[in-house]
Amino acid sequence: MLRSLLPIITIVFILVACQGDTVRRVDFAIQGIDVSRYQLAIDWPQVAQQDIHFAFVKATEGSTHLDTLFQENWAAIREAGLRRGAYHFFRPTTDPLAQAQHFIDQVELQDGDMPPVLDIEVLDDSHPALLLVSLKTWLDTIYEYYGVRPILYTNLKFYNKHLAGHFDEYPLWIARYSEEKPVLACGREWQFWQYGNRGKIMGINGYVDFNVFAGSWQELDQLSFGQHTVLSLN
């Protein structure tokens, strides 16, 4: 009987292990999180006391959706002394100009803020070639308005399948939930890495995504809004 249950026990053990809490990495000096309304109320001063240096927060999605806690989080992150960035969840079948304008209407950047982030994770039945055109329209529009190149966020699989070899002039934020660092099909480097989505930290109820920045503080400053030195991404 025990022998017959061993495969089931093994599968359960693997599933539990895969769902374990994300362990904070110690091999990167600059660490951060990203949040949306799903984290509910956040004690940002408490978060800032735990070697968290930056936070990305969801601002908009598509051409009409605004995250209900964006403005509250946006102000509180800066007040807590953290570097902040806002992201837009892109919908490939929605007018990219309307999506860019929606983000612009909601997000005012101040000196030291990180660039706007374009979050692309789905095709929504769009053709991959048309997706690239739409992404370029959003990126160009945001770059022209804010004067800083947006960050491109996606997961490793989506990047390697649809985006590798494109938009190399834009900073890159890659999601890969693993101890192994992301390796991109085109060989380019990434700037941010979202390495786990089950992080636990005081000041936030429930799980939060953990991220790191691959460069130095000087490089992060050069990347940010209001800075005039261009960061080399080669």
Tab-separated table of C-alpha atoms in Angstrom:
chain	number	residue	atom	x	y	z
A	1	MET	CA	0.000	0.000	0.000
A	2	LEU	CA	2.774	2.440	0.966
A	3	ARG	CA	4.666	1.588	-2.206
A	4	SER	CA	1.584	2.371	-4.312
A	5	LEU	CA	1.243	5.769	-2.627
A	6	LEU	CA	4.871	6.812	-3.149
A	7	PRO	CA	4.304	8.417	-6.587
A	8	ILE	CA	1.404	10.459	-5.198
A	9	ILE	CA	3.404	11.505	-2.140
A	10	THR	CA	6.303	12.534	-4.387
A	11	ILE	CA	4.023	14.672	-6.585
A	12	VAL	CA	2.477	16.378	-3.546
A	13	PHE	CA	5.939	17.078	-2.122
A	14	ILE	CA	7.086	18.626	-5.415
A	15	LEU	CA	3.974	20.799	-5.649
A	16	VAL	CA	4.409	22.045	-2.087
A	17	ALA	CA	8.090	22.769	-2.708
A	18	CYS	CA	7.289	24.712	-5.877
A	19	GLN	CA	4.803	26.824	-3.944
A	20	GLY	CA	7.218	27.731	-1.158
A	21	ASP	CA	7.928	31.321	-0.184
A	22	THR	CA	10.420	33.205	-2.358
A	23	VAL	CA	13.743	33.648	-0.563
A	24	ARG	CA	15.334	37.107	-0.817
A	25	ARG	CA	18.514	37.112	-2.894
A	26	VAL	CA	21.668	38.538	-1.336
A	27	ASP	CA	23.816	38.738	-4.482
A	28	PHE	CA	22.344	42.017	-5.757
A	29	ALA	CA	22.835	45.337	-3.991
A	30	ILE	CA	19.653	47.037	-5.265
A	31	GLN	CA	16.411	45.246	-4.479
A	32	GLY	CA	12.759	46.035	-5.001
A	33	ILE	CA	9.175	44.873	-5.250
A	34	ASP	CA	6.211	45.454	-7.548
A	35	VAL	CA	2.607	45.827	-6.420
A	36	SER	CA	-0.928	46.512	-7.525
A	37	ARG	CA	-4.309	46.778	-5.820
A	38	TYR	CA	-4.096	43.073	-4.973
A	39	GLN	CA	-1.642	43.830	-2.158
A	40	LEU	CA	-4.295	46.104	-0.590
A	41	ALA	CA	-3.098	48.695	1.944
A	42	ILE	CA	0.699	48.816	2.275
A	43	ASP	CA	2.780	50.251	5.103
A	44	TRP	CA	5.440	51.828	2.900
A	45	PRO	CA	7.621	53.275	5.715
A	46	GLN	CA	7.882	49.761	7.162
A	47	VAL	CA	8.693	48.322	3.731
A	48	ALA	CA	11.451	50.913	3.295
A	49	GLN	CA	13.158	49.767	6.502
A	50	GLN	CA	13.822	46.274	5.123
A	51	ASP	CA	16.476	46.967	2.482
A	52	ILE	CA	13.888	47.508	-0.220
A	53	HIS	CA	15.167	50.258	-2.510
A	54	PHE	CA	12.572	50.568	-5.278
A	55	ALA	CA	8.969	49.706	-6.043
A	56	PHE	CA	7.055	49.395	-9.288
A	57	VAL	CA	3.302	49.968	-9.010
A	58	LYS	CA	0.552	49.223	-11.512
A	59	ALA	CA	-0.989	52.375	-12.924
A	60	THR	CA	-3.101	51.530	-15.958
A	61	GLU	CA	-4.308	48.738	-18.237
A	62	GLY	CA	-5.686	49.040	-21.733
A	63	SER	CA	-7.241	52.399	-22.596
A	64	THR	CA	-9.618	52.823	-19.647
A	65	HIS	CA	-8.621	50.816	-16.572
A	66	LEU	CA	-6.908	52.576	-13.660
A	67	ASP	CA	-5.590	50.580	-10.722
A	68	THR	CA	-7.728	51.694	-7.783
A	69	LEU	CA	-4.768	52.087	-5.418
A	70	PHE	CA	-2.314	53.626	-7.876
A	71	GLN	CA	-2.452	57.253	-6.769
A	72	GLU	CA	-2.310	56.277	-3.098
A	73	ASN	CA	0.689	53.996	-3.629
A	74	TRP	CA	2.399	56.419	-6.019
A	75	ALA	CA	2.479	59.204	-3.428
A	76	ALA	CA	3.275	56.943	-0.468
A	77	ILE	CA	6.259	55.260	-2.151
A	78	ARG	CA	7.994	58.590	-2.685
A	79	GLU	CA	7.142	59.792	0.819
A	80	ALA	CA	8.770	56.643	2.208
A	81	GLY	CA	12.012	57.480	0.389
A	82	LEU	CA	11.878	54.634	-2.128
A	83	ARG	CA	12.620	54.886	-5.836
A	84	ARG	CA	9.321	54.451	-7.671
A	85	GLY	CA	8.152	53.375	-11.113
A	86	ALA	CA	4.710	53.018	-12.716
A	87	TYR	CA	3.686	50.302	-15.162
A	88	HIS	CA	1.030	49.886	-17.830
A	89	PHE	CA	-0.454	46.473	-18.666
A	90	PHE	CA	-0.639	46.405	-22.449
A	91	ARG	CA	-3.599	45.015	-24.381
A	92	PRO	CA	-2.441	44.176	-27.928
A	93	THR	CA	-5.869	44.528	-29.574
A	94	THR	CA	-6.538	47.975	-28.073
A	95	ASP	CA	-5.380	51.179	-29.800
A	96	PRO	CA	-1.790	51.733	-28.581
A	97	LEU	CA	-2.088	55.530	-28.864
A	98	ALA	CA	-5.173	55.466	-26.640
A	99	GLN	CA	-3.311	53.251	-24.168
A	100	ALA	CA	-0.319	55.596	-24.115
A	101	GLN	CA	-2.530	58.628	-23.584
A	102	HIS	CA	-4.354	56.859	-20.768
A	103	PHE	CA	-1.037	56.279	-18.990
A	104	ILE	CA	0.090	59.874	-19.599
A	105	ASP	CA	-3.180	61.189	-18.149
A	106	GLN	CA	-2.604	59.307	-14.905
A	107	VAL	CA	1.169	59.327	-14.314
A	108	GLU	CA	3.208	62.433	-13.543
A	109	LEU	CA	6.908	61.753	-13.161
A	110	GLN	CA	9.290	63.653	-10.901
A	111	ASP	CA	13.078	63.764	-10.973
A	112	GLY	CA	14.514	60.455	-9.804
A	113	ASP	CA	11.473	58.361	-10.717
A	114	MET	CA	12.162	55.274	-12.789
A	115	PRO	CA	10.995	55.274	-16.421
A	116	PRO	CA	7.459	54.183	-17.326
A	117	VAL	CA	7.115	50.430	-17.753
A	118	LEU	CA	5.309	48.633	-20.562
A	119	ASP	CA	4.059	45.273	-19.251
A	120	ILE	CA	3.451	42.874	-22.141
A	121	GLU	CA	2.520	39.285	-21.297
A	122	VAL	CA	-0.325	38.307	-23.643
A	123	LEU	CA	-1.149	38.299	-27.352
A	124	ASP	CA	-4.926	38.599	-26.928
A	125	ASP	CA	-5.277	36.881	-30.340
A	126	SER	CA	-3.150	39.582	-31.990
A	127	HIS	CA	-0.698	38.539	-34.717
A	128	PRO	CA	2.897	38.658	-33.413
A	129	ALA	CA	3.955	41.014	-36.224
A	130	LEU	CA	1.137	43.429	-35.419
A	131	LEU	CA	2.060	43.216	-31.749
A	132	LEU	CA	5.536	44.576	-32.504
A	133	VAL	CA	4.035	47.514	-34.397
A	134	SER	CA	1.646	48.330	-31.545
A	135	LEU	CA	4.377	48.059	-28.918
A	136	LYS	CA	6.599	50.412	-30.906
A	137	THR	CA	3.782	52.961	-31.121
A	138	TRP	CA	3.279	52.910	-27.338
A	139	LEU	CA	7.010	53.037	-26.585
A	140	ASP	CA	7.659	55.869	-29.042
A	141	THR	CA	4.725	57.910	-27.747
A	142	ILE	CA	5.777	57.549	-24.121
A	143	TYR	CA	9.433	58.295	-24.956
A	144	GLU	CA	8.446	61.441	-26.826
A	145	TYR	CA	6.240	62.682	-23.981
A	146	TYR	CA	8.473	61.954	-20.975
A	147	GLY	CA	11.877	62.180	-22.649
A	148	VAL	CA	13.085	58.904	-21.105
A	149	ARG	CA	13.080	55.451	-22.660
A	150	PRO	CA	10.415	53.198	-21.114
A	151	ILE	CA	11.316	49.865	-19.541
A	152	LEU	CA	9.980	46.766	-21.290
A	153	TYR	CA	8.643	44.080	-18.909
A	154	THR	CA	7.755	40.527	-19.861
A	155	ASN	CA	8.442	36.947	-18.859
A	156	LEU	CA	11.394	35.010	-20.234
A	157	LYS	CA	9.342	32.675	-22.427
A	158	PHE	CA	7.329	35.497	-24.005
A	159	TYR	CA	10.464	37.550	-24.630
A	160	ASN	CA	12.379	34.721	-26.287
A	161	LYS	CA	9.396	33.770	-28.460
A	162	HIS	CA	8.090	37.183	-29.531
A	163	LEU	CA	10.480	40.012	-28.640
A	164	ALA	CA	14.063	38.744	-28.930
A	165	GLY	CA	16.014	40.934	-31.336
A	166	HIS	CA	13.548	43.817	-31.062
A	167	PHE	CA	13.561	46.980	-28.918
A	168	ASP	CA	17.169	46.471	-27.864
A	169	GLU	CA	17.499	50.191	-27.119
A	170	TYR	CA	15.003	49.916	-24.258
A	171	PRO	CA	15.828	48.761	-20.719
A	172	LEU	CA	14.536	45.283	-20.014
A	173	TRP	CA	12.772	43.816	-16.971
A	174	ILE	CA	12.432	40.025	-17.153
A	175	ALA	CA	10.275	37.741	-15.030
A	176	ARG	CA	11.748	34.318	-14.365
A	177	TYR	CA	10.780	32.568	-11.137
A	178	SER	CA	13.906	30.555	-10.566
A	179	GLU	CA	17.251	30.579	-8.815
A	180	GLU	CA	18.814	30.640	-12.277
A	181	LYS	CA	19.283	34.059	-13.857
A	182	PRO	CA	17.405	34.715	-17.113
A	183	VAL	CA	19.280	34.000	-20.336
A	184	LEU	CA	17.839	35.772	-23.359
A	185	ALA	CA	17.725	34.111	-26.765
A	186	CYS	CA	19.280	37.121	-28.507
A	187	GLY	CA	22.153	37.337	-26.030
A	188	ARG	CA	21.390	40.819	-24.707
A	189	GLU	CA	21.504	41.770	-21.038
A	190	TRP	CA	18.553	42.575	-18.788
A	191	GLN	CA	18.445	45.421	-16.254
A	192	PHE	CA	15.748	44.183	-13.843
A	193	TRP	CA	14.861	40.636	-12.842
A	194	GLN	CA	11.616	39.583	-11.171
A	195	TYR	CA	12.806	36.331	-9.621
A	196	GLY	CA	9.853	35.308	-7.444
A	197	ASN	CA	6.178	36.030	-6.863
A	198	ARG	CA	5.757	34.597	-3.362
A	199	GLY	CA	7.810	37.064	-1.349
A	200	LYS	CA	6.870	37.932	2.213
A	201	ILE	CA	7.782	41.248	3.811
A	202	MET	CA	6.539	43.210	6.803
A	203	GLY	CA	4.126	45.964	5.850
A	204	ILE	CA	2.425	43.900	3.144
A	205	ASN	CA	-0.255	41.328	3.836
A	206	GLY	CA	0.137	38.294	1.595
A	207	TYR	CA	2.639	37.719	-1.168
A	208	VAL	CA	4.571	40.242	-3.232
A	209	ASP	CA	6.928	39.969	-6.220
A	210	PHE	CA	10.674	40.291	-5.517
A	211	ASN	CA	12.970	42.060	-7.977
A	212	VAL	CA	16.589	43.106	-8.341
A	213	PHE	CA	18.459	45.660	-10.447
A	214	ALA	CA	21.560	44.346	-12.179
A	215	GLY	CA	23.585	47.574	-12.129
A	216	SER	CA	24.972	50.127	-9.708
A	217	TRP	CA	23.255	53.078	-8.059
A	218	GLN	CA	24.936	55.358	-10.585
A	219	GLU	CA	23.500	53.301	-13.436
A	220	LEU	CA	20.040	53.399	-11.877
A	221	ASP	CA	20.341	57.189	-11.552
A	222	GLN	CA	21.331	57.448	-15.212
A	223	LEU	CA	18.346	55.331	-16.181
A	224	SER	CA	15.850	57.464	-14.263
A	225	PHE	CA	13.616	60.350	-15.274
A	226	GLY	CA	15.230	63.780	-15.132
A	227	GLN	CA	18.736	62.460	-15.734
A	228	HIS	CA	20.512	63.410	-18.939
A	229	THR	CA	23.285	60.819	-19.070
A	230	VAL	CA	22.331	57.916	-21.344
A	231	LEU	CA	22.797	54.435	-19.859
A	232	SER	CA	24.542	52.053	-22.225
A	233	LEU	CA	22.542	48.832	-22.580
A	234	ASN	CA	25.213	46.974	-24.528
